[in-house]
XYZ file of C-alpha atoms in Angstrom:
780
model
C 21.565 2.511 -26.747
C 22.897 0.531 -24.034
C 24.796 -2.195 -25.987
C 26.214 0.408 -28.566
C 27.770 2.984 -25.191
C 29.564 -0.574 -23.797
C 30.602 -1.735 -27.265
C 32.263 1.987 -27.165
C 33.811 1.876 -23.889
C 35.261 -1.549 -24.692
C 37.098 -0.379 -27.754
C 38.360 2.955 -25.961
C 39.582 0.774 -23.233
C 41.474 -2.063 -25.851
C 43.277 0.979 -27.835
C 44.624 2.244 -24.669
C 46.048 -1.238 -23.153
C 48.198 -1.158 -26.296
C 49.620 2.250 -25.117
C 53.360 1.562 -23.241
C 54.274 3.030 -20.238
C 57.226 5.126 -20.804
C 59.795 5.995 -17.592
C 59.959 9.873 -17.366
C 61.429 11.740 -14.383
C 58.897 13.848 -13.104
C 57.680 16.516 -10.461
C 54.357 17.336 -8.861
C 53.610 21.224 -9.517
C 52.554 23.615 -6.147
C 54.396 21.613 -3.906
C 54.333 24.627 -1.323
C 50.791 25.737 -2.029
C 48.285 25.054 0.159
C 46.194 23.280 -2.961
C 48.190 20.274 -2.952
C 48.494 17.625 -0.981
C 52.133 16.415 -0.545
C 53.972 13.158 1.277
C 50.158 10.866 0.980
C 50.424 7.309 1.424
C 48.063 5.380 -1.393
C 46.344 3.651 1.494
C 45.942 6.503 3.698
C 47.607 5.726 6.747
C 50.574 8.304 6.648
C 49.688 12.408 5.733
C 52.124 14.456 6.778
C 50.594 18.051 6.015
C 46.989 18.621 4.942
C 46.043 21.877 2.657
C 42.830 22.232 4.857
C 44.697 23.880 7.938
C 46.606 26.156 4.903
C 49.748 25.706 6.646
C 53.113 24.320 5.156
C 53.788 22.334 7.960
C 53.364 19.134 9.308
C 50.294 17.561 10.688
C 51.685 16.617 14.064
C 52.212 20.628 14.947
C 48.908 21.443 14.350
C 46.488 21.791 17.677
C 43.409 20.311 15.752
C 41.866 16.694 14.677
C 42.223 16.003 10.811
C 41.579 13.035 8.805
C 42.417 12.136 5.026
C 40.620 9.431 2.741
C 42.889 9.344 -0.253
C 41.140 8.398 -3.332
C 42.911 4.815 -3.378
C 40.712 3.845 -0.757
C 37.541 4.792 -2.869
C 38.948 3.374 -6.178
C 39.172 0.050 -4.669
C 35.879 -0.104 -3.551
C 34.400 1.547 -6.783
C 32.878 4.742 -5.005
C 32.217 7.204 -6.649
C 29.292 9.005 -3.934
C 30.008 11.334 -0.921
C 27.496 9.742 0.620
C 29.315 6.137 0.612
C 33.255 7.872 1.035
C 32.286 9.399 4.412
C 31.346 6.362 5.852
C 35.082 5.714 6.220
C 35.425 9.438 8.387
C 34.706 9.418 12.103
C 31.825 11.263 13.007
C 30.203 12.078 10.198
C 27.126 11.637 8.281
C 25.333 12.290 5.057
C 21.504 12.664 4.772
C 20.220 12.096 1.493
C 16.365 13.459 0.537
C 14.370 13.569 -2.566
C 16.906 11.236 -4.379
C 20.154 13.178 -4.493
C 19.595 16.396 -2.309
C 22.601 15.596 0.194
C 23.477 17.233 4.053
C 26.650 16.400 6.087
C 26.739 16.293 9.739
C 29.905 16.534 11.469
C 30.291 15.978 15.051
C 26.810 16.440 16.030
C 25.930 19.252 13.636
C 24.139 19.506 10.449
C 24.545 21.793 7.336
C 28.271 21.598 7.401
C 30.484 23.429 5.269
C 31.659 21.706 2.087
C 35.053 23.071 0.052
C 36.441 22.414 -3.123
C 40.024 23.096 -3.640
C 39.897 25.051 -0.498
C 36.982 27.296 -1.751
C 33.274 27.131 -0.217
C 30.698 25.379 -1.762
C 28.117 28.193 -0.587
C 25.250 25.769 -1.050
C 26.763 24.005 2.149
C 26.030 27.502 4.441
C 22.106 27.739 2.937
C 19.456 25.784 5.453
C 18.786 23.111 2.236
C 20.420 20.337 0.925
C 21.823 19.858 -2.700
C 23.546 17.233 -4.911
C 26.843 17.174 -5.135
C 29.603 16.556 -7.543
C 30.921 12.795 -8.200
C 34.410 11.583 -7.050
C 36.153 10.693 -10.190
C 38.548 13.555 -10.233
C 39.883 13.439 -6.363
C 42.787 13.131 -5.040
C 41.304 13.100 -1.599
C 39.049 13.768 1.092
C 40.241 16.047 3.988
C 38.229 16.476 7.213
C 38.950 19.388 9.325
C 36.643 18.550 12.881
C 35.362 21.184 15.085
C 34.601 24.797 14.401
C 36.376 26.313 11.562
C 35.156 29.779 11.195
C 38.517 31.149 11.986
C 39.900 29.934 8.423
C 36.828 29.807 6.550
C 34.143 32.204 7.606
C 30.472 31.586 8.712
C 28.476 28.243 9.642
C 31.751 26.123 9.861
C 30.329 24.671 12.968
C 31.127 21.103 13.671
C 33.637 20.833 10.852
C 34.598 21.386 7.194
C 35.164 18.735 4.452
C 37.545 19.655 1.768
C 37.615 17.709 -1.971
C 40.943 17.930 -2.795
C 41.170 17.452 -7.070
C 43.985 15.954 -9.164
C 46.471 18.416 -9.978
C 48.656 18.286 -13.079
C 52.401 17.115 -13.360
C 54.955 16.887 -15.441
C 54.460 12.883 -15.860
C 52.501 11.685 -18.719
C 50.004 9.644 -17.247
C 46.909 7.717 -18.819
C 44.143 6.468 -16.272
C 40.996 4.836 -18.017
C 38.280 2.735 -16.496
C 34.997 0.695 -17.122
C 32.538 -1.299 -14.794
C 29.503 -2.711 -15.265
C 27.140 -3.917 -11.861
C 23.847 -4.355 -10.832
C 20.740 -2.805 -12.233
C 22.260 -2.105 -15.528
C 24.746 0.159 -13.808
C 27.521 1.685 -16.352
C 30.709 3.727 -15.228
C 33.303 5.204 -18.021
C 36.388 7.514 -16.680
C 38.978 8.594 -18.677
C 41.883 10.559 -17.224
C 45.179 11.804 -18.750
C 47.688 14.367 -18.712
C 51.583 15.288 -18.569
C 53.856 18.015 -20.192
C 51.862 20.295 -22.435
C 54.590 23.004 -23.503
C 57.299 25.007 -21.747
C 56.605 24.741 -17.957
C 52.665 23.979 -18.236
C 51.296 20.589 -17.333
C 47.752 19.337 -17.968
C 45.260 16.998 -16.540
C 42.111 16.581 -17.912
C 38.901 13.582 -16.434
C 35.871 12.910 -17.827
C 33.162 10.589 -16.089
C 29.999 9.166 -17.732
C 27.567 6.608 -15.602
C 24.447 5.668 -16.242
C 22.103 3.211 -14.160
C 18.473 2.021 -14.346
C 18.239 1.719 -10.544
C 17.252 -1.223 -8.561
C 13.980 0.544 -7.779
C 13.837 1.788 -11.460
C 15.186 5.054 -10.068
C 17.468 6.087 -13.174
C 20.315 7.976 -12.916
C 22.449 9.690 -15.593
C 26.042 11.299 -14.583
C 28.832 13.269 -16.691
C 31.261 15.169 -15.461
C 34.447 16.866 -17.282
C 37.538 18.528 -15.200
C 40.687 20.235 -16.725
C 43.405 21.740 -14.617
C 46.203 23.949 -16.480
C 49.439 25.153 -14.327
C 52.810 25.149 -13.795
C 55.811 27.330 -12.529
C 56.078 30.207 -15.112
C 59.258 31.646 -13.224
C 61.131 30.595 -10.348
C 58.929 32.859 -8.160
C 55.171 32.642 -10.384
C 53.361 30.184 -10.401
C 49.986 29.326 -12.165
C 47.182 27.100 -11.677
C 43.747 27.218 -13.907
C 40.928 24.571 -13.250
C 37.290 24.302 -15.306
C 35.300 21.823 -14.714
C 31.180 20.605 -15.414
C 28.676 18.231 -14.407
C 25.331 17.529 -16.055
C 23.571 15.169 -13.701
C 20.337 13.618 -13.773
C 18.740 11.943 -10.760
C 15.753 10.146 -10.011
C 13.195 11.944 -7.222
C 12.578 9.652 -4.118
C 9.255 9.603 -2.242
C 9.496 6.264 -0.618
C 7.487 3.714 0.498
C 4.045 4.744 1.796
C 4.023 5.955 5.510
C 4.856 4.423 8.340
C 1.956 4.578 11.004
C 1.508 7.881 12.428
C -0.802 6.514 15.095
C -1.851 2.920 16.398
C -3.997 1.522 14.112
C -7.021 -1.187 14.804
C -8.906 -3.167 13.213
C -12.687 -1.982 12.583
C -14.379 -5.109 13.242
C -13.204 -6.143 16.923
C -11.190 -2.853 17.537
C -8.515 -5.025 18.429
C -5.066 -3.259 17.581
C -3.445 -4.137 13.918
C -0.192 -1.929 14.068
C 1.340 0.221 16.477
C 2.628 3.860 15.721
C 6.010 4.040 13.888
C 4.943 0.509 12.249
C 5.614 -0.079 8.380
C 3.136 -1.797 6.761
C 3.356 -5.588 6.421
C 4.391 -7.185 3.048
C 5.245 -4.181 1.012
C 7.629 -4.654 -1.901
C 11.174 -3.140 -0.913
C 11.194 -2.838 -5.123
C 8.284 -1.075 -5.635
C 8.279 2.868 -7.017
C 5.596 5.617 -6.099
C 6.913 8.156 -8.002
C 4.912 10.325 -10.484
C 6.041 9.736 -13.845
C 5.981 13.402 -14.177
C 9.003 13.716 -11.815
C 12.627 14.707 -12.587
C 15.326 16.398 -11.276
C 18.353 17.481 -12.896
C 21.715 19.437 -11.928
C 23.805 21.717 -14.097
C 26.845 22.956 -12.420
C 30.086 24.977 -14.174
C 32.991 25.824 -12.186
C 36.182 27.374 -13.007
C 39.239 28.746 -10.648
C 42.528 31.018 -11.403
C 45.331 30.894 -8.913
C 48.412 32.955 -9.099
C 51.205 32.500 -6.329
C 54.149 34.775 -6.257
C 57.251 33.907 -3.746
C 59.260 36.864 -2.941
C 61.468 34.789 -0.520
C 60.599 31.969 2.223
C 59.336 34.758 4.570
C 56.811 36.068 2.122
C 54.396 34.206 -0.573
C 51.384 36.328 -1.918
C 48.586 33.752 -3.820
C 45.578 35.198 -5.140
C 42.705 32.630 -5.939
C 39.232 33.552 -7.837
C 36.710 31.257 -8.388
C 33.608 31.413 -10.014
C 30.006 29.086 -10.260
C 27.202 28.597 -11.653
C 24.409 25.978 -10.269
C 21.433 25.157 -11.741
C 19.059 22.982 -9.663
C 15.377 22.037 -11.624
C 13.307 19.568 -9.764
C 9.795 18.474 -9.772
C 8.097 15.701 -7.334
C 4.599 14.601 -6.149
C 6.029 14.209 -2.663
C 2.992 13.225 -0.370
C 1.535 9.060 -0.350
C -1.381 9.546 1.944
C -3.820 6.965 2.987
C -7.271 7.561 1.885
C -9.286 8.585 5.308
C -12.782 8.730 5.996
C -15.223 9.948 8.768
C -17.329 6.730 8.206
C -16.895 3.153 8.500
C -16.263 2.009 5.250
C -12.707 1.356 5.649
C -11.486 -1.921 7.487
C -9.450 0.187 9.912
C -9.155 3.173 11.942
C -7.189 5.070 14.028
C -7.486 7.747 16.994
C -7.574 11.570 16.534
C -8.478 12.771 19.900
C -11.260 10.858 20.964
C -12.588 10.984 17.307
C -12.366 7.490 15.177
C -10.492 8.217 11.895
C -11.369 5.360 9.376
C -8.108 4.681 6.925
C -7.861 2.796 4.098
C -4.127 0.707 3.752
C -4.669 -0.640 0.577
C -5.043 2.912 -1.838
C -2.672 6.307 -1.836
C -3.834 9.836 -2.555
C -0.555 11.127 -4.175
C -0.387 14.902 -2.682
C 2.312 17.924 -2.582
C 3.388 18.112 -5.994
C 6.472 20.180 -4.943
C 8.175 22.541 -8.301
C 11.332 24.392 -7.501
C 14.260 25.550 -8.998
C 17.485 27.005 -7.262
C 19.783 28.941 -9.632
C 23.052 30.181 -7.949
C 26.221 32.128 -9.167
C 28.701 32.335 -6.478
C 32.201 34.940 -7.191
C 34.749 33.629 -4.474
C 37.999 35.864 -4.205
C 41.286 34.749 -1.539
C 44.043 36.950 -1.454
C 46.439 35.386 1.079
C 49.932 36.136 2.416
C 52.169 33.774 3.903
C 55.738 32.446 5.255
C 58.348 31.788 7.397
C 60.506 33.770 9.654
C 61.842 34.206 13.287
C 62.555 36.537 16.075
C 65.377 34.957 17.966
C 65.200 31.555 18.778
C 61.539 31.278 17.937
C 60.496 30.492 14.596
C 56.853 31.825 12.976
C 54.126 30.089 10.479
C 52.007 33.133 9.617
C 48.972 33.624 7.347
C 47.194 36.629 6.750
C 44.262 36.862 4.395
C 41.116 38.718 3.179
C 38.201 36.498 1.843
C 35.773 38.344 -0.302
C 32.402 35.985 -1.386
C 29.266 36.901 -3.329
C 26.068 34.865 -3.822
C 23.973 35.631 -6.026
C 20.759 33.125 -6.229
C 17.286 32.969 -7.127
C 14.787 30.387 -6.089
C 11.699 29.974 -8.194
C 8.430 28.292 -7.151
C 4.987 26.805 -8.821
C 3.146 25.646 -5.554
C -0.616 27.145 -7.010
C -2.455 23.692 -8.247
C -4.222 23.936 -11.042
C -2.606 27.051 -12.385
C 1.427 26.425 -11.863
C 0.652 22.618 -11.799
C -2.087 20.819 -13.774
C -2.916 17.558 -15.525
C -5.038 14.139 -14.837
C -2.184 13.361 -12.214
C -3.005 16.214 -9.793
C -5.881 13.985 -8.266
C -4.033 11.034 -8.740
C -4.918 7.639 -6.534
C -2.764 4.737 -6.716
C -2.844 0.833 -5.238
C -0.557 0.058 -2.136
C 0.274 -3.212 -3.393
C 0.479 -2.469 -6.992
C 1.832 1.175 -8.071
C 1.405 2.112 -11.650
C 0.984 5.466 -13.459
C -1.602 8.175 -11.901
C -1.559 10.158 -15.001
C 1.023 13.124 -15.999
C 1.476 16.885 -15.103
C 3.105 19.904 -16.701
C 4.159 22.817 -14.372
C 5.328 26.268 -14.437
C 6.362 29.174 -12.142
C 4.775 31.584 -10.330
C 7.137 33.363 -7.915
C 10.943 33.932 -7.302
C 12.774 34.578 -4.199
C 15.575 37.041 -4.846
C 18.495 36.410 -2.592
C 21.847 38.396 -2.103
C 24.511 37.417 0.035
C 28.235 38.986 0.554
C 30.574 38.296 2.928
C 33.729 39.691 3.849
C 36.660 37.934 5.817
C 39.682 39.573 7.379
C 41.740 36.282 9.208
C 45.367 35.929 10.422
C 47.181 32.929 11.987
C 50.405 32.060 13.225
C 52.210 28.853 14.264
C 54.455 29.467 16.493
C 57.444 27.383 17.282
C 58.499 28.060 20.700
C 61.264 24.903 20.849
C 61.535 21.457 18.746
C 58.712 20.042 21.421
C 56.496 23.029 21.928
C 53.999 24.710 19.334
C 51.509 27.606 19.591
C 48.759 28.392 17.327
C 47.346 32.012 17.522
C 44.674 32.463 15.198
C 41.604 35.533 14.611
C 39.072 36.356 11.855
C 36.407 38.976 11.801
C 33.661 38.526 9.381
C 31.061 41.207 7.682
C 28.076 39.160 6.817
C 25.197 40.805 4.475
C 21.987 39.258 3.370
C 19.000 40.330 1.528
C 15.722 38.858 -0.008
C 13.109 39.503 -1.601
C 10.225 36.844 -1.827
C 7.166 36.609 -4.273
C 8.344 38.237 -6.957
C 5.857 37.422 -10.110
C 7.845 35.089 -12.543
C 7.240 36.414 -16.288
C 5.193 33.696 -18.482
C 5.792 30.832 -15.906
C 9.055 30.859 -16.705
C 12.678 31.454 -14.826
C 12.416 34.806 -15.139
C 11.508 38.217 -13.584
C 11.690 41.956 -12.980
C 14.152 42.988 -10.329
C 12.135 44.394 -7.478
C 12.998 48.155 -6.607
C 15.713 48.307 -3.303
C 13.000 48.834 -0.757
C 11.378 45.717 -1.187
C 14.345 43.692 0.054
C 14.396 42.389 3.487
C 17.823 42.402 4.809
C 20.443 40.944 8.013
C 23.587 42.348 8.579
C 25.839 40.906 11.251
C 29.469 40.893 12.153
C 31.537 38.278 14.536
C 34.984 37.853 15.769
C 36.226 34.205 16.267
C 39.359 32.756 17.049
C 41.303 29.821 17.973
C 44.124 29.241 20.162
C 46.062 25.979 20.910
C 49.318 24.282 21.662
C 50.970 21.264 20.707
C 53.588 19.201 22.655
C 56.161 16.686 20.854
C 57.756 14.582 24.112
C 59.332 12.553 21.635
C 59.274 12.758 17.882
C 56.660 10.002 17.329
C 54.138 11.493 19.846
C 52.110 14.850 19.465
C 49.889 15.746 22.162
C 47.329 18.880 21.595
C 44.868 20.922 23.123
C 42.773 23.919 21.636
C 39.767 26.387 21.789
C 37.990 27.632 18.885
C 35.005 29.887 18.293
C 32.303 29.736 15.247
C 29.133 31.683 14.210
C 26.093 31.241 12.309
C 23.939 34.239 10.979
C 19.928 33.362 11.110
C 18.007 34.347 8.535
C 14.770 35.676 9.451
C 12.712 38.349 8.587
C 10.440 39.949 10.468
C 6.402 39.182 9.615
C 3.582 40.399 11.111
C 1.877 36.924 11.151
C 4.867 35.666 13.867
C 5.052 36.027 17.396
C 8.537 35.899 18.676
C 10.027 34.722 21.882
C 14.277 34.969 22.929
C 16.268 32.269 24.676
C 15.088 33.411 27.800
C 11.266 32.683 27.218
C 10.180 36.142 26.922
C 8.253 37.413 24.041
C 9.915 40.295 22.250
C 8.865 42.870 19.147
C 10.896 43.178 16.500
C 11.005 45.913 13.657
C 11.051 45.203 9.819
C 14.661 45.370 8.198
C 15.860 45.599 12.119
C 17.529 42.651 13.577
C 15.409 39.620 14.842
C 17.537 36.987 16.201
C 21.110 37.033 17.343
C 23.272 34.412 15.474
C 24.245 31.701 16.479
C 27.524 31.333 18.275
C 29.674 28.765 20.553
C 32.935 27.353 21.319
C 34.838 24.084 20.856
C 37.437 22.672 23.319
C 39.360 19.932 21.809
C 42.467 17.697 23.021
C 43.768 15.169 21.446
C 47.269 12.980 20.409
C 48.846 11.401 17.535
C 51.363 8.716 17.490
C 53.462 6.977 14.588
C 55.749 4.067 14.506
C 58.082 4.185 11.491
C 55.595 3.011 8.301
C 54.312 0.883 10.535
C 51.557 2.168 12.673
C 49.431 5.591 13.098
C 47.149 6.602 15.823
C 44.971 9.508 16.025
C 42.365 10.194 19.397
C 40.677 13.266 20.139
C 37.947 14.297 22.757
C 36.120 17.213 22.427
C 33.310 19.457 23.749
C 31.134 21.887 21.798
C 28.603 24.407 22.922
C 25.899 25.888 20.660
C 23.902 29.114 21.672
C 20.842 30.621 20.389
C 19.004 27.444 18.734
C 16.230 28.770 16.798
C 12.964 26.428 16.249
C 9.470 26.730 15.090
C 7.251 26.324 18.038
C 3.708 26.049 16.291
C 2.695 27.137 12.869
C -0.886 29.169 12.364
C -3.458 26.823 12.430
C -1.806 24.644 14.848
C -3.655 23.575 18.502
C -1.046 23.936 21.123
C -2.454 23.304 24.237
C -5.840 23.667 23.445
C -5.753 27.041 21.839
C -5.733 27.440 18.138
C -3.110 29.325 17.250
C -3.725 32.791 15.210
C 0.044 33.378 14.014
C 3.228 31.421 13.883
C 5.510 31.022 16.833
C 9.267 31.343 16.661
C 11.796 31.399 19.203
C 15.408 30.706 20.308
C 15.302 28.376 22.826
C 18.296 27.818 24.598
C 21.578 26.059 24.283
C 22.452 22.529 22.892
C 26.175 21.114 22.986
C 28.043 18.265 21.334
C 30.550 15.892 23.051
C 32.421 12.873 22.570
C 35.787 11.118 21.154
C 36.905 10.076 17.650
C 39.784 7.099 17.451
C 41.692 6.130 14.213
C 44.140 3.405 13.938
C 46.112 2.253 10.884
C 48.755 -0.411 10.767
C 50.503 -2.010 7.922
C 51.924 -5.200 8.885
C 53.494 -6.205 5.895
C 54.354 -4.853 2.439
C 51.361 -3.771 0.536
C 48.561 -4.304 3.250
C 47.028 -1.297 5.048
C 44.320 -2.026 8.014
C 42.177 0.987 9.398
C 39.807 1.165 11.991
C 37.807 4.020 13.143
C 35.149 5.228 16.121
C 33.278 7.949 16.708
C 31.195 8.856 19.798
C 28.492 11.743 19.617
C 26.589 12.948 22.395
C 24.705 16.074 20.568
C 21.704 17.403 23.239
C 19.489 19.915 23.789
C 20.668 20.767 27.188
C 19.176 23.844 28.332
C 15.684 25.371 27.551
C 13.571 27.757 28.636
C 9.527 27.884 28.999
C 7.708 30.212 27.119
C 3.600 29.844 26.508
C 4.330 27.366 23.725
C 7.100 25.109 24.938
C 7.148 23.098 27.961
C 11.056 22.450 28.616
C 10.509 18.730 28.879
C 9.717 18.504 25.491
C 13.421 19.126 24.224
C 15.814 19.198 27.104
C 17.857 16.195 26.961
C 16.881 15.203 23.785
C 19.422 13.787 21.450
C 19.863 16.233 18.242
C 17.700 14.941 15.527
C 19.965 13.043 12.339
C 22.946 12.400 14.452
C 24.010 8.887 15.302
C 25.770 8.716 18.876
C 28.250 5.367 17.866
C 29.840 5.252 14.143
C 32.115 2.526 13.449
C 34.156 1.349 10.660
C 36.980 -0.876 9.622
C 38.648 -1.436 6.251
C 42.001 -3.027 4.804
C 43.454 -3.202 1.617
C 45.872 -5.559 0.472
C 47.790 -6.363 -2.495
C 50.699 -9.297 -3.171
C 53.826 -7.750 -4.190
C 56.216 -10.902 -5.131
C 55.933 -14.610 -5.285
C 53.615 -16.860 -7.497
C 50.225 -14.776 -6.173
C 51.696 -11.550 -7.188
C 49.232 -9.132 -8.796
C 46.223 -10.491 -6.772
C 44.184 -8.273 -4.455
C 41.490 -8.348 -2.420
C 39.548 -5.505 0.161
C 37.144 -5.411 2.498
C 35.238 -2.559 5.021
C 32.451 -3.082 7.548
C 30.661 -0.079 8.721
C 28.372 0.547 11.432
C 25.542 3.023 12.329
C 23.655 3.516 15.435
C 19.992 4.592 15.416
C 19.442 8.092 14.136
C 16.520 9.948 15.641
C 14.249 11.731 13.052
C 12.731 14.471 14.893
C 13.605 16.854 17.884
C 10.912 15.102 20.131
C 12.824 11.578 19.422
C 9.808 9.821 18.680
C 10.736 8.319 15.319
C 14.399 7.013 14.342
C 15.996 4.894 12.013
C 17.500 1.409 13.199
C 21.113 0.685 13.767
C 22.741 -1.729 11.353
C 26.068 -2.712 10.243
C 27.012 -3.594 6.324
C 29.644 -5.161 4.494
C 31.622 -4.725 1.502
C 34.390 -7.044 0.101
C 36.407 -7.069 -3.494
C 38.752 -8.987 -4.861
C 41.371 -7.850 -7.799
C 44.137 -8.670 -9.958
C 46.239 -6.252 -11.563
C 47.650 -7.529 -14.599
C 51.768 -7.028 -16.042
C 50.344 -4.714 -18.938
C 49.075 -2.244 -15.829
C 45.620 -3.987 -16.516
C 43.374 -4.089 -13.185
C 40.373 -6.513 -13.065
C 38.132 -6.280 -10.012
C 34.612 -7.381 -8.834
C 33.421 -5.723 -5.817
C 30.210 -6.680 -3.963
C 28.596 -4.597 -1.836
C 25.912 -5.109 1.143
C 27.737 -8.648 1.369
C 24.795 -10.282 3.463
C 22.337 -8.648 1.932
C 20.827 -6.248 4.936
C 17.769 -4.616 4.779
C 17.789 -1.071 6.218
C 16.608 2.630 5.924
C 18.774 5.519 6.009
C 16.527 7.652 4.447
C 13.322 9.234 4.192
C 10.681 11.799 2.806
C 8.937 12.566 5.897
C 7.542 9.650 7.076
C 7.976 7.859 3.980
C 11.078 5.716 4.151
C 13.423 4.574 1.468
C 14.765 1.580 1.460
C 18.505 0.973 0.710
C 20.160 -1.126 -2.000
C 20.299 -4.730 -1.181
C 23.486 -6.974 -2.379
C 24.798 -5.620 -5.356
C 27.786 -5.949 -7.507
C 30.276 -4.203 -9.621
C 32.927 -6.015 -12.129
C 35.485 -3.377 -13.662
C 38.699 -2.837 -15.700
C 41.127 -0.499 -15.237
C 44.244 0.638 -16.973
C 46.917 3.407 -15.866
C 50.604 4.242 -16.355
């Protein structure tokens, strides 16, 4: 099957290469809309406008910090995954778990909002991670740093990422690519577009990838994207986009646990391993997952945008989008070393004053987890924007109303022996030579029925007081409603249920006002100095339960009622100052300093049965424990010394910590106060360069490189476990032929660095060693 796929792709590529390029005079659609980027250099060094701010003004007029990563940087490196792409954005990190569930953090705050063409992906506002689309059809990735609730609503705390997909144009184009790499990695992409009929243009892109994986973690990804649009009249524009992907990912439980305590030799009581150590001699390529594990993500999304221009002073736009997303997962997640209270194993650890004997040769596969998230999102944005003047003062305004409805059903099957059954349920395995533990079958037992509705009303105005002074004023009010009925029985173990009565739903309702105020001063045309203050809010979805005790952020116990408010929403603000400098087409520099304050942090302080201060908890303990903040700065510098060469370097410093914590009977403040926020690196650094010779005897040859650094990342609130810091280097070489064919070789993890950047509990997942990717592409 692999041979047939490679042959088919090679034939397709050969046919495409025979097509001769035709010179056509074209234009780009939607130049004035907020959904397409203009004036972008292919190297990413120069970007005059960003769609993520929804204002048709140069970035030098905006009192906020933004970055843009054009697709060309990713294409040169063969990057198709979001976790690889964000390495080139300061202060951003993606945490991956279960194999493909991704959670993005920006400036110290996780669960950051991700958008596609300016539309929120509502999965990112829920407190869990999720698989993400491939990047084969994108134009750029935009990063707006700092709170963005004033534009995009709840939960936009540390910033937002906006994925900008390619738009159609009148000019005929074809882009074809095939690639083959380490571990039988096969990638094929075909994109084409141009004039369709009358004023309508189109673009279509299809991508397929299959890989056996370096740890036998095979994956398959298939995606398609079609967009149709154009100016129907002088005043009316239309844009229709349809996309889908069908992906299969390997689940990933990593290697056996790092040591949860010091390990001693039974024979002489000498220490063998320290807490946090990994068992020596483990094979990094060994895969411990159950043979029955699987994970699928099926997604369909469509959008319709219509825009009518009355004049420069008034442009009315309405954009409706619909998404249907299906995540289907089963994984046996826990690898537990066998233990005994008798000295039958050669090692032991201390649990209090008791010796627990442990086998470091055998494993028990435990905690089979079966769930499925099915979500439908309806999103409508109605916006009026334009420009007008009051005397000598110019105004660039935006007024809008946003409605979002999320219908989400989560199915689970946790009842062992009933929802999960088969010989693998009692599986035992070996540490040194993992093998099949037996098959398992699953079905669903319960459903959680969730409904979310959000209304947002917003207004912003960029006031041009003079050529040198600009002021931004923005405000928004959001109404948020959420209801959930948990524990609803499924029908025949399938993904179906009878809708529960309305009285069985728990509810959360809240509203919040957010704002942004900022100013920009341009002493000279090349230099832009700015400062701003902005706020955000994030609802806390927590319902009253009889088996929970509640504490407020002052350490006092309180007693909420059913369907009443339990916790206040998280709220906070950011103060930011920065500068941008541009010198012709040679140099661009950006620097920003920030401080973000976050109140009303919620923590689980203890679960029923836990032992706290010598007492066994009869109820779970939840509390809002105080305040955290994130402060730091980021810098990015792009330099183009000669034609065809671009060098970019960036550094981000983020100090995100818990600052104030009130004591309560179940929490001593020293446990958290001053601790660095989990999963957030303090230092991130990147440098990358691209060069293609434009003349002389080496014309067509090109090279690229990138070096990235991530600081140590704490994995828990107590800062007792962490991932070590690491450097990563990649390099590529290419040759562009006269017939528009480009051949390329990319080598990733050039120095074969051993590092860890994800885990499942204490089971660390090793990252891929040195690997290569050969590709051939054709475009006109």
